[in-house]
Coordinates of C-alpha atoms and ligand atoms in Angstrom, one line a residue:
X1 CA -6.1 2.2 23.5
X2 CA -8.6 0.2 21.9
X3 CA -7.4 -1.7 18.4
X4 CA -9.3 -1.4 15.7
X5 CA -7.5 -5.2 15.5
X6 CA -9.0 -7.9 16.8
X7 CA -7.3 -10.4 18.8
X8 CA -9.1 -14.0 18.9
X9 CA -7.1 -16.6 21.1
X10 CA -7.0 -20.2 20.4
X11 CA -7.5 -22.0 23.8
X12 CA -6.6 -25.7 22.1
X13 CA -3.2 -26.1 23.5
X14 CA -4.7 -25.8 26.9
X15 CA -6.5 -29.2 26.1
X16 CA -3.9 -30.4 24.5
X17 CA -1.8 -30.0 28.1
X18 CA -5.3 -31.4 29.7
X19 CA -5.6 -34.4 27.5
X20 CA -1.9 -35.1 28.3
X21 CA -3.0 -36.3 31.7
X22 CA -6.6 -37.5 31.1
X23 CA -8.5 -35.4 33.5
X24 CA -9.9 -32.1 33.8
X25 CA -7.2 -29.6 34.2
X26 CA -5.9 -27.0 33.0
X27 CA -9.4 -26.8 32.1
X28 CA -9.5 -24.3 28.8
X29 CA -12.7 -22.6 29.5
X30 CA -11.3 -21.3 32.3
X31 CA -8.7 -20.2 30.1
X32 CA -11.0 -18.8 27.7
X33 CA -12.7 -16.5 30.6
X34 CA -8.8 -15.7 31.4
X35 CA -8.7 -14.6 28.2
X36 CA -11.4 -12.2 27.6
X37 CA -10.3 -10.6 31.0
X38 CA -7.3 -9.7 29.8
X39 CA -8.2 -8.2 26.5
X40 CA -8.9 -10.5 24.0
X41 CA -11.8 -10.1 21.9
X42 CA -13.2 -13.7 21.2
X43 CA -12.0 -16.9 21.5
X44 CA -11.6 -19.5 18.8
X45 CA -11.3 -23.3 19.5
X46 CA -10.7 -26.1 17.0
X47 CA -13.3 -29.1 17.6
X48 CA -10.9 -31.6 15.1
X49 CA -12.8 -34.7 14.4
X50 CA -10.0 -36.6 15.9
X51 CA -10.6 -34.9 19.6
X52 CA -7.2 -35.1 20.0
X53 CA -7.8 -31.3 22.0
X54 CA -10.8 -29.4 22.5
X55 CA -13.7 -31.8 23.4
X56 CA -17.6 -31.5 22.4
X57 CA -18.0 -30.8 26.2
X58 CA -15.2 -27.6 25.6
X59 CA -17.6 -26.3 22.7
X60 CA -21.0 -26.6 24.9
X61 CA -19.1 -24.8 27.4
X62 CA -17.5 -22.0 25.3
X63 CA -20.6 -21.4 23.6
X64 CA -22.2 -21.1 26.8
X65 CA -19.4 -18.4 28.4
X66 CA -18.8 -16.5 25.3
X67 CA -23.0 -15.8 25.1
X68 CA -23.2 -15.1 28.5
X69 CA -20.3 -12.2 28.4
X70 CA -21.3 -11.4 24.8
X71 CA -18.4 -12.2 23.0
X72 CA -17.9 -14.1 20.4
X73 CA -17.1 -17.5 19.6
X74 CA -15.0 -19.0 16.5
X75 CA -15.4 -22.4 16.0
X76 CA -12.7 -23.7 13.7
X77 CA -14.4 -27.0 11.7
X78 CA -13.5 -29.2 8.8
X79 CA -16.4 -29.2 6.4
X80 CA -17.8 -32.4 7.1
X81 CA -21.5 -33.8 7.9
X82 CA -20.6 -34.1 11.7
X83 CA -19.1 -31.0 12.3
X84 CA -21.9 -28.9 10.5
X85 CA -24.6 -30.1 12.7
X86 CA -22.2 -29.5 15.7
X87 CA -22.1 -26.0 14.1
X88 CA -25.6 -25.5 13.6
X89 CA -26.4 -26.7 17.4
X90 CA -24.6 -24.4 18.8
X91 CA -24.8 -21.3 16.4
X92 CA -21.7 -19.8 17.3
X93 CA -20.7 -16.2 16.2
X94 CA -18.2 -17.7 13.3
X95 CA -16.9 -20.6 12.0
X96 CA -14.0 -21.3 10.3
X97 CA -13.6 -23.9 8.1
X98 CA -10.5 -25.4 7.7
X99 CA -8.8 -28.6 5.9
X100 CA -8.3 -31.5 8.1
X101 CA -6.0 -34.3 7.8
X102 CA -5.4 -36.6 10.8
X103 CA -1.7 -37.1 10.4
X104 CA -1.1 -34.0 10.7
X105 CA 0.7 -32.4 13.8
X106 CA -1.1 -28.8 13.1
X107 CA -3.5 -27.6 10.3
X108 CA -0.5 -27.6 7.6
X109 CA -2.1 -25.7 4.7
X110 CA -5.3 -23.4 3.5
X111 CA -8.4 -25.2 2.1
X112 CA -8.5 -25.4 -1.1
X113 CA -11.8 -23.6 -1.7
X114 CA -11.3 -23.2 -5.3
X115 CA -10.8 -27.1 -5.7
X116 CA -13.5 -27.7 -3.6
X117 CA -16.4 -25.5 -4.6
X118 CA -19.3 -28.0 -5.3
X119 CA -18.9 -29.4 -1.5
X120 CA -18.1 -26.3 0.8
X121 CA -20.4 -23.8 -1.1
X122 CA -23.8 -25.6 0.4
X123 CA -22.0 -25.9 4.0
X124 CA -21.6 -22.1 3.9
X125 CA -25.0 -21.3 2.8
X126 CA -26.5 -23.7 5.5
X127 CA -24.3 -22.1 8.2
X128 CA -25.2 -18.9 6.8
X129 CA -28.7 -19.4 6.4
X130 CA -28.4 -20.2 10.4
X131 CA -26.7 -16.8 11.2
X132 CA -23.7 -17.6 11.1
X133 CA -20.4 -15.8 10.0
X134 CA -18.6 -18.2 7.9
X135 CA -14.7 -18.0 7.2
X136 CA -12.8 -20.3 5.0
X137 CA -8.7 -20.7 6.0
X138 CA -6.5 -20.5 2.7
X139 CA -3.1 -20.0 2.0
X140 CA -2.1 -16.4 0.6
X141 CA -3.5 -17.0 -3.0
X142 CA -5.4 -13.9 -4.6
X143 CA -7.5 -17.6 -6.4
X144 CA -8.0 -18.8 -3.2
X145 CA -9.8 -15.5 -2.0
X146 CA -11.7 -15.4 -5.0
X147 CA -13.0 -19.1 -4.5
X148 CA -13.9 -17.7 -1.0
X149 CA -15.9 -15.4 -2.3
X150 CA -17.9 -17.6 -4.5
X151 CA -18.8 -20.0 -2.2
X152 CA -20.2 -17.0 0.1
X153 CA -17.9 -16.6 2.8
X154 CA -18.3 -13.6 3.9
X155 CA -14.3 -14.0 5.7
X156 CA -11.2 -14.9 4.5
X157 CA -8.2 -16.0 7.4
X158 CA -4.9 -16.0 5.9
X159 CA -2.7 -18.4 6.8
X160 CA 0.6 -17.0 8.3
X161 CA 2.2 -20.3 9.3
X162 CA 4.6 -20.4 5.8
X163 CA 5.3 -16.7 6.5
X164 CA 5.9 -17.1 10.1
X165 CA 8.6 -20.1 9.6
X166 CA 10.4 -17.9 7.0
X167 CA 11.1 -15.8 9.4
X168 CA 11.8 -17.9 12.3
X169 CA 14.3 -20.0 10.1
X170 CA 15.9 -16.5 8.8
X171 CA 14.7 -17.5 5.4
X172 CA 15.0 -14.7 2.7
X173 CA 12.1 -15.5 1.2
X174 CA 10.5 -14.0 4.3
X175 CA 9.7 -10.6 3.1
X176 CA 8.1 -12.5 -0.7
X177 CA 5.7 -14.6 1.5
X178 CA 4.6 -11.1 2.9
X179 CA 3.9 -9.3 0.2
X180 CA 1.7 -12.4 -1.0
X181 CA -0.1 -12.1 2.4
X182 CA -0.3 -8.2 1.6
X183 CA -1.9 -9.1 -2.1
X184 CA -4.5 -11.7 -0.6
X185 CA -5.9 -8.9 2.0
X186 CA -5.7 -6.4 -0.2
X187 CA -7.7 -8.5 -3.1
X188 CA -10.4 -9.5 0.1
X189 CA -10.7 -6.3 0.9
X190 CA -11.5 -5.4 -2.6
X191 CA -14.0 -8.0 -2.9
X192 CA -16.0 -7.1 0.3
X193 CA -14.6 -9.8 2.3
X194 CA -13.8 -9.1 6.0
X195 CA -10.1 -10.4 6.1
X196 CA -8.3 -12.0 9.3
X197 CA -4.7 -13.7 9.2
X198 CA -3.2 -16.6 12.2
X199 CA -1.4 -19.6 12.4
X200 CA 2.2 -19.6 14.1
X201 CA 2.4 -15.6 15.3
X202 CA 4.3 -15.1 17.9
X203 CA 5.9 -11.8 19.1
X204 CA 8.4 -10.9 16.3
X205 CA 6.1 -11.7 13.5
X206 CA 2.6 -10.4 14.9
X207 CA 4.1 -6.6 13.9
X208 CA 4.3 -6.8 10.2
X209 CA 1.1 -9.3 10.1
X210 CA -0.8 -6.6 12.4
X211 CA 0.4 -3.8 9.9
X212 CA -1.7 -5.2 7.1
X213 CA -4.1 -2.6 7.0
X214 CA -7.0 -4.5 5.3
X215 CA -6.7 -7.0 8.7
X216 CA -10.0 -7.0 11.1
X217 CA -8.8 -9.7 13.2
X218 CA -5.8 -12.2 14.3
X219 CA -6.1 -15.4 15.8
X220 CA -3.7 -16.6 17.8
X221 CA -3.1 -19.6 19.8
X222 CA 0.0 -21.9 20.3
X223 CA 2.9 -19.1 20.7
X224 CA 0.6 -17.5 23.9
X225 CA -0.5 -20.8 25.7
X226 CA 3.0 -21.3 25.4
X227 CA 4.2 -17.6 26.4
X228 CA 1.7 -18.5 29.6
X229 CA 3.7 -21.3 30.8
X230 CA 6.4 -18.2 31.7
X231 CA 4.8 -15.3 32.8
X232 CA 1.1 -16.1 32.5
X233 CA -1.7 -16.0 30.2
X234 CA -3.0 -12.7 31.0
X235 CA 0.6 -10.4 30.6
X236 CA 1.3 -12.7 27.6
X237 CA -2.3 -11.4 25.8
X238 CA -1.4 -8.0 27.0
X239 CA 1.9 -8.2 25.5
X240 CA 0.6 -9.1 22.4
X241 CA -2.2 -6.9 22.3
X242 CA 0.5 -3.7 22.9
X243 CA 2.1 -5.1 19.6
X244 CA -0.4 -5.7 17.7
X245 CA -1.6 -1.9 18.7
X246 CA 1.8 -0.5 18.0
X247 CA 2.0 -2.0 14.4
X248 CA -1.4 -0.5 14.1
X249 CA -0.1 2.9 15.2
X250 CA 3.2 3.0 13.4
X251 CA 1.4 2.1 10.6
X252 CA -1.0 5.5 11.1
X253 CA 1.3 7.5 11.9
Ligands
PXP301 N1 -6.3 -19.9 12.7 C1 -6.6 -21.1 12.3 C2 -7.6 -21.3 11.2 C3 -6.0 -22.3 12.9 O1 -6.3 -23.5 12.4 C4 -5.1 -22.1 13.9 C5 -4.5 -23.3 14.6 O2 -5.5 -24.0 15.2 C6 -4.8 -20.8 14.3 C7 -5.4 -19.7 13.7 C8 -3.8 -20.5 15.5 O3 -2.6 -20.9 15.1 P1 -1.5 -21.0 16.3 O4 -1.9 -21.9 17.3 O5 -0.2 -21.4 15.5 O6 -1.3 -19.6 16.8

């Protein structure tokens, strides 16, 4: 069954397990091709100005391997001078910009768009004017996806992190985090905006994020490079991909 659902998987954790040693493997384009094969639709990678996983080397490579198969590529970027003109090099299908701070372990929060309007607006229209599909991340804040939409994006991702803990830790304010995620699509939707959600999914919370109907696309990364440590990249994607399609169906039916 084909998903009207994206699925883009994050490949940074590979390089995270590569940098660990210093050398070249597990090498994460291989990953990405591992990925594709096995049903996901485009692979995102995070170039963070600190290198601390995916190198410049990674992105010439994924851009070269997504073009070649005709998928596309989602280069998450902080919206800085450096990173633009890596973005603008390589032209990928999207990118993503999200905030960046270097203490942190993962990318902890949304940008705040609406706060910083006078510097991300002109990034967006550069990397727009260069064909690029621009995304900013924000937290689930019907503001936020406003903001977005003044600066131009033409995307919105959601971040699911806060919603995702709630329900790993039990929390009861679970099912209020999700109804905020519910408003933010639902207001991107009704601005035009093309609306995707990620950060911390795994397979108890991809269902009620997938059933969002106003979702194009998830991105995914940490829970399956994890998942592939025990029965492999490809069955983990798979098993993902059948949830993310039942949510979808559940939801139709
Ligand atoms: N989307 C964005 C914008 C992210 O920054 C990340 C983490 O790099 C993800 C999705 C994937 O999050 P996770 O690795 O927790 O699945």
């Amino acid at each position: 069954m084909t998903s009207s659902l994206r699925l883009g998987v994050n490949i940074d954790h590979v390089a995270t397990v590569r940098n660990a040693r210093g050398d070249g493997y597990p090498d994460p384009v291989r990953a990405a091709e591992m990925a594709l094969a096995a049903g996901a639709d485009g692979i995102t990678a995070h170039l963070r100005e600190d290198r601390r996983h995916i190198s410049d080397a990674d992105i010439d490579a994924l851009a070269v391997i997504t073009r070649r198969r005709g998928r596309p590529l989602n280069l998450e970027m902080a919206v800085t001078g450096e990173m633009e003109a890596i973005a603008l090099a390589h032209r990928p299908h999207a990118a993503c910009l999200v905030p960046e701070r270097r203490e942190e372990v993962t990318t902890e929060g949304g940008l705040d768009v609406a706060g910083g309007h006078n510097l991300i607006a002109p990034v967006v229209r550069r990397l727009a004017d260069a064909g690029i599909r621009v995304s900013c991340f924000i937290d689930a804040d019907v503001l936020q996806v406003a903001a977005a939409s003044a600066v131009g994006a033409q995307v919105v991702e959601l971040h699911t992190g806060a919603y995702c803990q709630a329900v790993r830790e039990r929390s009861r304010h679970a099912e209020a985090i999700l109804g905020r995620l519910k408003g933010a699509a639902r207001e991107g939707a009704r601005l035009g905006l093309e609306v995707h959600a990620g950060h911390g999914i795994d397979y108890e919370t991809v269902g009620a994020v997938a059933a969002i109907p106003e979702l194009a696309e998830l991105n995914i990364g940490h829970f399956l490079i994890g998942e592939a440590i025990f029965i492999g990249l490809g069955p983990a994607i798979q098993r993902m991909r059948t949830l993310m399609d039942e949510a979808r169906a559940t939801r139709a039916a």
